[in-house]
Short mmCIF file of C-alpha atoms in Angstrom, two decimals:
data_model
loop_
_atom_site.label_atom_id
_atom_site.label_comp_id
_atom_site.label_asym_id
_atom_site.label_seq_id
_atom_site.Cartn_x
_atom_site.Cartn_y
_atom_site.Cartn_z
CA MET N 1 -3.25 -4.78 -19.18
CA ASN N 2 -4.69 -3.47 -15.91
CA LYS N 3 -4.80 0.21 -15.06
CA PRO N 4 -1.87 1.45 -12.94
CA ILE N 5 -2.75 3.38 -9.81
CA ARG N 6 -2.01 7.08 -9.63
CA ARG N 7 -1.09 7.75 -6.03
CA SER N 8 -3.11 10.97 -5.86
CA ASP N 9 -6.40 9.18 -6.57
CA ARG N 10 -9.14 8.55 -4.01
CA GLN N 11 -8.14 10.44 -0.91
CA HIS N 12 -11.18 10.70 1.34
CA THR N 13 -12.38 10.68 4.93
CA ILE N 14 -14.15 7.73 6.56
CA LYS N 15 -16.08 7.51 9.81
CA LEU N 16 -15.77 4.35 11.90
CA PRO N 17 -18.73 2.94 13.85
CA ASP N 18 -17.38 4.54 17.06
CA GLY N 19 -17.29 7.98 15.38
CA GLU N 20 -13.52 8.11 14.87
CA LEU N 21 -12.50 9.83 11.61
CA PHE N 22 -9.61 8.74 9.37
CA GLN N 23 -8.31 9.76 5.98
CA LEU N 24 -7.75 6.97 3.45
CA ARG N 25 -5.14 7.59 0.79
CA TYR N 26 -2.50 5.83 -1.25
CA VAL N 27 0.96 5.38 0.25
CA ARG N 28 3.53 7.96 -0.82
CA PRO N 29 7.33 7.61 -0.89
CA ASP N 30 7.60 10.12 2.00
CA ASP N 31 5.51 7.88 4.32
CA GLY N 32 8.50 5.77 5.39
CA ALA N 33 8.99 7.16 8.91
CA ARG N 34 5.23 7.16 9.62
CA LEU N 35 4.92 3.56 8.37
CA GLU N 36 7.89 2.47 10.46
CA GLU N 37 6.24 4.07 13.50
CA MET N 38 2.96 2.24 12.78
CA PHE N 39 4.70 -1.10 12.33
CA SER N 40 6.69 -0.56 15.54
CA HIS N 41 3.36 -0.87 17.39
CA ALA N 42 2.86 -4.41 16.04
CA SER N 43 2.52 -7.11 18.67
CA PRO N 44 4.43 -10.40 18.19
CA GLU N 45 1.07 -12.07 17.50
CA ASP N 46 0.23 -9.53 14.78
CA ILE N 47 3.65 -9.98 13.17
CA HIS N 48 3.07 -13.75 13.20
CA PHE N 49 -0.38 -13.32 11.64
CA ARG N 50 0.94 -10.84 9.04
CA CYS N 51 4.05 -12.81 8.03
CA LEU N 52 3.10 -16.33 9.16
CA GLY N 53 6.27 -16.25 11.25
CA ALA N 54 8.81 -13.92 12.83
CA VAL N 55 10.70 -11.26 10.84
CA HIS N 56 13.90 -9.47 11.89
CA ASP N 57 13.52 -5.64 11.71
CA PHE N 58 9.85 -5.99 10.80
CA ALA N 59 9.06 -2.25 11.02
CA GLY N 60 11.97 -1.16 8.82
CA LYS N 61 11.45 -3.85 6.19
CA MET N 62 7.72 -3.20 5.92
CA ALA N 63 8.19 0.58 5.67
CA GLU N 64 10.75 0.13 2.89
CA LYS N 65 8.52 -2.34 1.04
CA PHE N 66 5.47 -0.08 1.02
CA THR N 67 7.27 3.14 0.03
CA SER N 68 8.81 1.55 -3.08
CA LEU N 69 5.79 -0.04 -4.77
CA ASP N 70 5.55 -0.73 -8.48
CA PRO N 71 2.39 1.15 -9.60
CA GLU N 72 1.94 -1.29 -12.50
CA THR N 73 1.44 -4.26 -10.16
CA GLU N 74 0.85 -2.94 -6.64
CA ALA N 75 -1.31 -0.55 -4.66
CA ALA N 76 -1.31 0.26 -0.94
CA ILE N 77 -3.85 2.33 0.95
CA ILE N 78 -3.26 3.74 4.41
CA ALA N 79 -5.57 5.08 7.10
CA THR N 80 -4.17 8.24 8.67
CA THR N 81 -5.27 10.71 11.27
CA LEU N 82 -6.86 13.82 9.80
CA PRO N 83 -4.40 16.61 8.90
CA GLU N 84 -6.12 19.09 11.25
CA SER N 85 -5.60 16.77 14.26
CA GLY N 86 -1.84 17.32 14.40
CA PRO N 87 1.10 15.33 13.02
CA GLU N 88 -0.15 12.63 10.66
CA GLU N 89 -0.11 9.11 12.12
CA ILE N 90 -0.80 5.89 10.22
CA PHE N 91 -3.14 3.42 11.91
CA GLY N 92 -3.57 0.81 9.17
CA ILE N 93 -2.47 -0.32 5.73
CA VAL N 94 -3.82 -2.65 3.07
CA HIS N 95 -1.91 -3.73 -0.03
CA ILE N 96 -2.51 -5.73 -3.20
CA ALA N 97 0.17 -7.14 -5.48
CA GLN N 98 -0.18 -8.78 -8.86
CA GLU N 99 2.42 -11.28 -10.05
CA HIS N 100 2.80 -9.24 -13.26
CA ALA N 101 0.96 -6.34 -14.93
CA ASP N 102 -1.30 -8.64 -16.98
CA SER N 103 -2.39 -10.78 -14.01
CA GLU N 104 -6.13 -10.87 -13.40
CA THR N 105 -5.60 -11.72 -9.73
CA ALA N 106 -3.82 -9.92 -6.90
CA GLU N 107 -2.83 -11.06 -3.42
CA TYR N 108 -3.76 -8.84 -0.49
CA ASP N 109 -2.19 -8.19 2.90
CA ILE N 110 -3.49 -5.94 5.64
CA MET N 111 -2.48 -4.67 9.05
CA VAL N 112 -4.02 -2.37 11.64
CA ARG N 113 -2.04 -1.06 14.58
CA SER N 114 -2.16 -3.60 17.39
CA ASP N 115 -3.32 -0.94 19.86
CA PHE N 116 -6.25 0.05 17.61
CA LYS N 117 -8.08 -3.20 16.89
CA ALA N 118 -11.84 -3.85 16.92
CA HIS N 119 -12.84 -0.37 15.71
CA GLY N 120 -13.80 -1.41 12.16
CA LEU N 121 -10.74 0.11 10.49
CA GLY N 122 -9.55 -3.18 8.98
CA TYR N 123 -13.02 -3.76 7.52
CA GLN N 124 -12.99 -0.31 5.89
CA LEU N 125 -9.48 -0.84 4.51
CA MET N 126 -10.48 -4.21 3.03
CA THR N 127 -13.54 -2.68 1.38
CA GLU N 128 -11.37 0.07 -0.11
CA ILE N 129 -8.72 -2.28 -1.53
CA LEU N 130 -11.39 -4.48 -3.11
CA LEU N 131 -12.82 -1.38 -4.80
CA CYS N 132 -9.30 -0.54 -5.97
CA ALA N 133 -8.87 -4.06 -7.38
CA ARG N 134 -12.15 -3.73 -9.29
CA ARG N 135 -11.11 -0.32 -10.69
CA ARG N 136 -7.86 -1.90 -11.89
CA GLY N 137 -9.91 -4.48 -13.80
CA LEU N 138 -8.85 -7.44 -11.67
CA LYS N 139 -11.10 -10.48 -11.52
CA ALA N 140 -10.10 -11.83 -8.10
CA VAL N 141 -8.20 -11.13 -4.89
CA THR N 142 -6.51 -13.85 -2.85
CA GLY N 143 -4.70 -14.15 0.45
CA THR N 144 -3.19 -16.57 2.93
CA ILE N 145 -4.26 -16.37 6.57
CA SER N 146 -3.06 -18.21 9.66
CA ALA N 147 -5.79 -20.70 10.62
CA ASP N 148 -5.85 -19.27 14.15
CA ASN N 149 -6.47 -15.68 12.98
CA PHE N 150 -10.22 -15.98 13.55
CA LYS N 151 -11.01 -12.26 13.28
CA MET N 152 -9.37 -12.00 9.86
CA LEU N 153 -11.13 -15.14 8.65
CA GLN N 154 -14.46 -13.68 9.77
CA MET N 155 -13.74 -10.34 8.08
CA VAL N 156 -12.84 -11.87 4.72
CA ALA N 157 -15.91 -14.11 4.86
CA GLU N 158 -18.02 -10.98 5.39
CA HIS N 159 -16.41 -9.55 2.24
CA GLY N 160 -17.40 -12.61 0.20
CA PHE N 161 -14.14 -14.56 0.21
CA ARG N 162 -14.23 -18.35 -0.03
CA SER N 163 -11.71 -20.24 2.09
CA ARG N 164 -9.76 -23.49 1.85
CA ARG N 165 -7.60 -24.85 4.65
CA THR N 166 -4.10 -26.02 3.75
CA GLU N 167 -1.99 -28.69 5.43
CA ASP N 168 0.37 -26.16 7.06
CA ASN N 169 -2.11 -24.44 9.45
CA ALA N 170 -2.99 -21.77 6.92
CA VAL N 171 -6.17 -20.86 5.08
CA GLU N 172 -6.12 -19.75 1.46
CA VAL N 173 -8.89 -17.24 0.72
CA ARG N 174 -10.21 -15.93 -2.59
CA VAL N 175 -12.95 -13.63 -3.78
CA ASP N 176 -13.94 -13.80 -7.44
CA PHE N 177 -15.78 -10.61 -8.35
CA ALA N 178 -18.05 -12.23 -10.99
CA GLU N 179 -19.07 -14.95 -8.51
CA LEU N 180 -19.58 -12.40 -5.74
CA ASP N 181 -21.73 -10.22 -8.01
CA ALA N 182 -23.87 -13.24 -8.99
CA ARG N 183 -24.37 -14.22 -5.32
CA LEU N 184 -25.33 -10.67 -4.36
CA GLU N 185 -27.73 -10.39 -7.29
CA ALA N 186 -29.36 -13.70 -6.30
CA GLU N 187 -29.73 -12.49 -2.70
CA LEU N 188 -31.26 -9.20 -3.81
CA SER N 189 -33.72 -10.90 -6.15
CA GLY N 190 -34.70 -13.41 -3.46
CA SER N 191 -33.49 -16.47 -5.40
#
């Protein structure tokens, strides 16, 4: 059985390449209104990329989903403004979900506010959720990406994911931690 996530774990500050500071922490049940506000900034294109289609009441449904996670099978990390900078705002979220508590694989999903793209926040969130998956004892993380979401495909490739295009204009991606470790070790040893 994998280790459940305690929501108080791993709260820390990150610095983006442009100098912007954010706090990364696990989602709490009281984050609903802040999550709904973040999701209300989503462009139609981002909703399409996130859901591979349109969703009625996207902001409300996503906020409800992420504030009622099962800690045995799910974890979600958010990027928030620092507490000293005023009312807390959420700028991004990343989530993993296992099919059941004994699964060795989890599926990820991620979203950064549409008005705050290209700052490196998504990259930092992806790195953090992969570390979370490793701490849980998972062996792999998977995802499904729209084939025209080039920035996401590039980001997951940079994190070591392998990709396979499907017939329905989607790309299935997967990172196996043992395989990734072996590739990194080979690169470091010059093999």
